[in-house]
XYZ file of C-alpha atoms in Angstrom:
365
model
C 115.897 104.653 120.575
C 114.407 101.021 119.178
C 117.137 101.349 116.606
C 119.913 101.734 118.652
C 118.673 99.110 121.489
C 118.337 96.639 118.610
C 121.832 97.372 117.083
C 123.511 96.756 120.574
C 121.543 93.771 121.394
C 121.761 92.052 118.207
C 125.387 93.077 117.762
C 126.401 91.268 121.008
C 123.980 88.518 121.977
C 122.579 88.331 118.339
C 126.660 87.927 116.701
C 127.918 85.357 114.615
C 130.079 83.723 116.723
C 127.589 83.677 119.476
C 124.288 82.404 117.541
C 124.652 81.711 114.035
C 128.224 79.725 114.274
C 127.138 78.047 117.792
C 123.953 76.704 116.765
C 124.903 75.231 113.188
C 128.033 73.628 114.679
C 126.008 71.937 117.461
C 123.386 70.898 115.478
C 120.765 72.375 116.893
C 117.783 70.862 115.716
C 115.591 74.241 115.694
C 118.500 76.403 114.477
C 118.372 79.308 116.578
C 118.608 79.570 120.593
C 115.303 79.267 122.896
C 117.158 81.873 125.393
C 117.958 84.363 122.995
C 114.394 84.201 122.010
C 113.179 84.838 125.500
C 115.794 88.029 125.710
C 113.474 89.056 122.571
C 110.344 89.020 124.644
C 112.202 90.744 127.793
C 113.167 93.513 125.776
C 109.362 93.888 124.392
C 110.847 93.151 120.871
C 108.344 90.271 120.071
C 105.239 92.489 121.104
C 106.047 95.011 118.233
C 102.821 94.478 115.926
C 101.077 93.274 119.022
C 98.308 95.909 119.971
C 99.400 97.921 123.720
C 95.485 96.599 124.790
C 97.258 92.849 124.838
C 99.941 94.020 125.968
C 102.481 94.929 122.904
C 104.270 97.779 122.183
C 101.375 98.667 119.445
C 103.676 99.971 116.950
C 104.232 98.891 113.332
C 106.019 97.530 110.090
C 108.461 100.572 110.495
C 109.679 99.526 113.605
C 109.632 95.992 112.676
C 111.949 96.727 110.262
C 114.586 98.713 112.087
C 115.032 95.383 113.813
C 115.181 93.041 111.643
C 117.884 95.196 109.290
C 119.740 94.650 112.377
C 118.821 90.691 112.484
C 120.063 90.577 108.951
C 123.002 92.404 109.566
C 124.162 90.055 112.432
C 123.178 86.839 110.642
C 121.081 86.704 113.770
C 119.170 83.514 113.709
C 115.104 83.633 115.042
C 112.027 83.734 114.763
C 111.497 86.568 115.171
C 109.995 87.378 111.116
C 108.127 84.524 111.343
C 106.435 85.000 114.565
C 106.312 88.086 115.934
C 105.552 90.194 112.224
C 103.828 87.489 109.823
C 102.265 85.275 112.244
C 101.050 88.191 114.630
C 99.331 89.787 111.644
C 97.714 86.536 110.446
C 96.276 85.956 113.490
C 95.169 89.729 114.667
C 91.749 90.522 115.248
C 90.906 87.190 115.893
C 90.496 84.259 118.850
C 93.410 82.536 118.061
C 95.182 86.604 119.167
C 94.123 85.763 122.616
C 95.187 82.769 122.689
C 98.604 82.648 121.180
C 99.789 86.634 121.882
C 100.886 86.035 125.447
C 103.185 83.273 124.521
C 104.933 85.387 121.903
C 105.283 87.958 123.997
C 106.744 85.919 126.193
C 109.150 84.597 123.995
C 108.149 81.154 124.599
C 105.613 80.616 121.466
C 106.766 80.179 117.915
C 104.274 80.292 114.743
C 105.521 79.251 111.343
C 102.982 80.313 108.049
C 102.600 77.479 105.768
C 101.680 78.097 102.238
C 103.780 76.270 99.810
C 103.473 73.206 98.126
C 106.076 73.035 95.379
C 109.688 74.977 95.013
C 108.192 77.797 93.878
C 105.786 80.592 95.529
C 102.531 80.795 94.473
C 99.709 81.454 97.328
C 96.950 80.945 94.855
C 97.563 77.941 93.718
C 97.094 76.341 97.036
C 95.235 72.811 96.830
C 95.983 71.337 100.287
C 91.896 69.844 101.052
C 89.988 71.210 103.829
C 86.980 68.730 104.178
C 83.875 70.385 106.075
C 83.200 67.101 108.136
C 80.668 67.270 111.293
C 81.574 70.458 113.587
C 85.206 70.791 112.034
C 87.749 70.077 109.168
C 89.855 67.245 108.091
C 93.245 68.185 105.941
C 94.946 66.067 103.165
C 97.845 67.305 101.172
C 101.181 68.560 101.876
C 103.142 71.810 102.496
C 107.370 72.468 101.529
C 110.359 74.701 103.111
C 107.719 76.269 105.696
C 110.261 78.008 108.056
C 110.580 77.105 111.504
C 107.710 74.449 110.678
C 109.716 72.116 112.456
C 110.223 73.504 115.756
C 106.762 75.621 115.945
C 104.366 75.298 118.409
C 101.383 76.096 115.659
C 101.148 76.193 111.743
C 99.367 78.862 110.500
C 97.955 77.006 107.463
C 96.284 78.069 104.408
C 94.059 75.549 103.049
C 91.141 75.092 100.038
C 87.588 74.332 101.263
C 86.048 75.826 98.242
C 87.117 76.915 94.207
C 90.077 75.570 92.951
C 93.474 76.254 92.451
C 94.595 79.699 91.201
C 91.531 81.051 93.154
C 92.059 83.402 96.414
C 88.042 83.129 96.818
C 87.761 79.469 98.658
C 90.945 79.509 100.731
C 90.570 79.146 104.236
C 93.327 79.696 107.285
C 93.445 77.674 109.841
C 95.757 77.178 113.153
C 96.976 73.685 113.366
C 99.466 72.698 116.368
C 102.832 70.808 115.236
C 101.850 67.703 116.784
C 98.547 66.984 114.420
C 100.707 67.175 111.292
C 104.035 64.519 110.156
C 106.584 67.186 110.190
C 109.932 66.225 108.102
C 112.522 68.925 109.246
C 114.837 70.295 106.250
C 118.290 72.409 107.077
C 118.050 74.787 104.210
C 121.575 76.567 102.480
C 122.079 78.932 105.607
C 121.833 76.430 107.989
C 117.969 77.789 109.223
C 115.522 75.275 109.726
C 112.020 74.392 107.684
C 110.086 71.780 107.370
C 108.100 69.451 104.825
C 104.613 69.093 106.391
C 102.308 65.966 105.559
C 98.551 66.893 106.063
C 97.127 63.097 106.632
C 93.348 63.258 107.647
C 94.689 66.075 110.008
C 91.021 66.725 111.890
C 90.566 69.942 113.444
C 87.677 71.736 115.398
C 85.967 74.855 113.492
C 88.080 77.148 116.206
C 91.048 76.518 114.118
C 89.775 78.576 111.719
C 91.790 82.082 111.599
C 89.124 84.725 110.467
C 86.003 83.558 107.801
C 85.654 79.972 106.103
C 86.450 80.530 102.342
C 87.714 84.101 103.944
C 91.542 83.376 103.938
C 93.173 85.457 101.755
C 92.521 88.528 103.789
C 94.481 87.490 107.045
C 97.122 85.627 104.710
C 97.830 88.656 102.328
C 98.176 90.284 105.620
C 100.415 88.126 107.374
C 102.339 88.045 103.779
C 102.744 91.815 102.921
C 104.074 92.066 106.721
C 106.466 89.028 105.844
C 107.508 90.551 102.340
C 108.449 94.349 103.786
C 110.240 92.093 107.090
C 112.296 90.124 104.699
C 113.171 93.491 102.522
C 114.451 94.825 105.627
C 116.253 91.637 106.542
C 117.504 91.742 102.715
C 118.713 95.487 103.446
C 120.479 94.285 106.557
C 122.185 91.374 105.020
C 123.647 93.634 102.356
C 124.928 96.262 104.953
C 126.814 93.594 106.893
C 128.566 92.057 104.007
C 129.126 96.055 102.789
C 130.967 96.944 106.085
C 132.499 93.684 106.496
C 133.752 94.336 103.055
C 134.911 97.648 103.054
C 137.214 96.904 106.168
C 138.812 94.654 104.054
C 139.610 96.788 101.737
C 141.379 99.072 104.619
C 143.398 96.133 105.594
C 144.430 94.023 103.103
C 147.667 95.245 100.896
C 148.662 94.092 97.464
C 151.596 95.797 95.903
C 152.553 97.436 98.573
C 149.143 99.534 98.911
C 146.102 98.924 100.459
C 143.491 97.490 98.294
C 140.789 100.012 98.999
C 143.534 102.861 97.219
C 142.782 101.583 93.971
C 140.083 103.475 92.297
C 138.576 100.356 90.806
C 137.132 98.886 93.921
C 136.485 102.193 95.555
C 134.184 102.979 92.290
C 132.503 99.306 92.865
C 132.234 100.087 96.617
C 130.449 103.013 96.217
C 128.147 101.808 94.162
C 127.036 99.017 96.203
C 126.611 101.410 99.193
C 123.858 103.665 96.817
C 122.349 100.463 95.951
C 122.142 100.050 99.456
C 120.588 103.191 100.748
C 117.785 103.025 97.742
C 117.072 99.373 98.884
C 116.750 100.421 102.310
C 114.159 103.651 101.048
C 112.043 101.002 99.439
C 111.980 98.928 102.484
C 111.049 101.698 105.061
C 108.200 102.983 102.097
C 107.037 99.533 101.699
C 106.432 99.722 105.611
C 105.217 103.208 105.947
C 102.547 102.260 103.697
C 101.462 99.219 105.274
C 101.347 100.761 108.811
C 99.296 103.658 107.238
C 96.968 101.726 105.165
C 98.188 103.332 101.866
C 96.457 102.012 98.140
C 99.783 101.281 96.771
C 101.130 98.923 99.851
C 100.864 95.734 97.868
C 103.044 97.624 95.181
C 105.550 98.827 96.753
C 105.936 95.916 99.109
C 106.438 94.124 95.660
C 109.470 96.807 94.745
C 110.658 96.624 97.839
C 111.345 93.099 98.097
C 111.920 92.874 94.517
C 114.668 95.765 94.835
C 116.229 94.596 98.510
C 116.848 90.824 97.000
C 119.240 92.237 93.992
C 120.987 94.338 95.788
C 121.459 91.887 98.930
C 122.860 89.258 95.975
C 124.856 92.129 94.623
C 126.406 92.574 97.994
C 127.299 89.349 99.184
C 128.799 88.622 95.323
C 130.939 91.830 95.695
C 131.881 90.609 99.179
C 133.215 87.373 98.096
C 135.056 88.482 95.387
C 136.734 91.448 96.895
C 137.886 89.327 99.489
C 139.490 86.728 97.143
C 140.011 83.531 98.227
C 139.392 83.353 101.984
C 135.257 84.884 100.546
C 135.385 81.020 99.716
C 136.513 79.534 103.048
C 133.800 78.371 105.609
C 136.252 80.046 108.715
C 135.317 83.812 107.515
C 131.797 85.604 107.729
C 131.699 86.950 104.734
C 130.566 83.727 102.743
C 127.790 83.227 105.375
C 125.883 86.306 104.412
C 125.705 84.774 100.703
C 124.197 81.587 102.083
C 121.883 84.274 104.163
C 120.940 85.716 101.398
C 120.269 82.629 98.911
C 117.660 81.600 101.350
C 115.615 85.497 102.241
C 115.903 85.746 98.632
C 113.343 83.283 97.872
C 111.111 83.524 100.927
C 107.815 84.985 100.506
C 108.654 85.173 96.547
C 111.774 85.455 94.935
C 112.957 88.477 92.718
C 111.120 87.241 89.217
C 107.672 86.691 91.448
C 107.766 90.452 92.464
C 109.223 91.762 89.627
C 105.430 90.069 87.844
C 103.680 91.207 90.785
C 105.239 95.376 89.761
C 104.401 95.028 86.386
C 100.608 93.145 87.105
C 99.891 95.750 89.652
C 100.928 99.001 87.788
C 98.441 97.508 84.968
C 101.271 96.091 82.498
């Protein structure tokens, strides 16, 4: 039933045309639509990982992801990943639940998880200073490409107040709002927004803290393995799209008299995308299962789940613009939008190579 009101929402208000196309060619400066976000909370959507005791639907990863393969298979632009899966796990269990919860519930809040500080993923290596000074914190450094940074209402920000970078002991996550920080907004390849964040003597009270000083890997490995199965099932949905986008193609377009999709070549190529497909979307739903049951080998096959969902999304969207020949290139069809879709979901929350290291380091290779 959450499947199916998903698919029809998303594939009407969520479409293309509607969000996606609208927003970029306005220039809408947070990238997605405010209203659409609100529908979101009106249909309960955003209250997903949100326990039923503040008022969520108190459900899981699994169900998380049966939406967003239906955000990824719209294009649908939100926040939706960001804030109502990554951010409410960060922040779960704790003050800041009670405090930002009835806003995304709403529809009206938006979180963005900063954690970056070069091109390239790498949680550990985080440096940005946390300063103990008087009955707070004062930050110095700078995050890069955090998602929706520029349009949130807080930063969930991982900082060092202890050990040094490379370390997960010393890290500390803290709730900053937008306004403390110099935000620099970036439009990334698929026209979403991010943000380069400037820490300057940022001070903050010791109730931005989010969980235990020198305690922050535990609510940001949560907030990331939620993030990392969401974006598989994003990935899965992404691939899907450009699939069935593709394959109607194949029933329409003639060469030679005969309808492309006759010729065994492409129907051999077409077929194997769509297995590709089904054991990406397996890993995904595992990946969640396991998180939502507490299962020893979550991290893992989170890991193989994004891992696997990012090469077959690229495989997809490749496929897609070559079987459609030369209008795949043209910025007037859809198809080429799912490869900029998938460039960018790719390397969120660690690209293929970063998992692929994680599978091998966690299975003891």
């Amino acid at each position: 039933m959450l499947q199916e009101t998903a698919a029809s929402f998303l594939a009407d208000e969520g479409s293309i045309a509607k969000q996606l196309r609208h927003w970029r060619d306005t220039g809408c400066t947070d990238g997605y639509g405010t209203a659409l976000w609100k529908q979101f909370g009106e249909l309960g959507l955003t209250g997903i990982c949100i326990p039923e005791a503040q008022g969520g639907l108190g459900l899981g990863s699994v169900e998380a992801a049966l939406v967003l393969e239906e955000i990824g298979r719209n294009l649908t632009p939100s926040p939706f990943l960001t804030t109502a899966v990554a951010g409410a796990r960060a922040i779960e269990g704790t003050a800041h639940a009670e405090r930002w919860y009835p806003g995304i519930l709403s529809g009206e809040t938006v979180l963005a998880l900063a954690v970056d500080e070069s091109s390239r993923h790498a949680p550990e290596k985080t440096a940005l200073a946390a300063e103990r000074r008087g009955n707070g914190f004062v930050l110095n450094g700078q995050k890069q490409l955090v998602v929706h940074g520029n349009s949130a209402d807080v930063i969930l920000t991982i900082a060092r107040t202890a050990g040094s970078p490379g370390e997960r002991e010393g890290l500390t996550l803290f709730a900053v709002p937008k306004a403390a920080a110099e935000v620099e907004s970036a439009t990334l390849a698929d026209s979403s927004k991010a943000a380069h964040i400037t820490f300057s003597n940022v001070e903050l009270d010791a109730d931005a803290v989010v969980g235990e000083v020198d305690g922050g890997w535990a609510p940001l490995a949560r907030a990331l393995n939620a993030g990392r199965a969401g974006v598989s099932a994003e990935l899965v949905g992404v691939a899907a799209g450009a699939w069935a986008m593709t394959v109607d193609y194949l029933k329409q377009r003639k060469q030679f008299g005969k309808l492309i999709g006759e010729f065994q070549a492409l129907q051999h190529r077409a077929a194997h995308l769509y297995g590709e497909i089904e054991i990406a979307r397996a890993a995904a739903l595992k990946a969640a299962e396991l998180l939502d049951s507490g299962g020893e080998k979550a991290d893992l096959l989170v890991a193989v789940a994004k891992a696997k969902a990012a090469s077959v999304s690229k495989l997809a969207v490749q496929e897609g613009v070559q079987m459609h020949g030369g209008i795949g290139m043209t910025d007037e069809h859809d198809i080429g939008l799912y490869m900029k879709r998938e460039a960018v979901l790719g390397e969120l929350f660690g690209d293929v190579y970063f998992h692929r290291a994680r599978v091998a380091e966690l299975s003891g290779y």
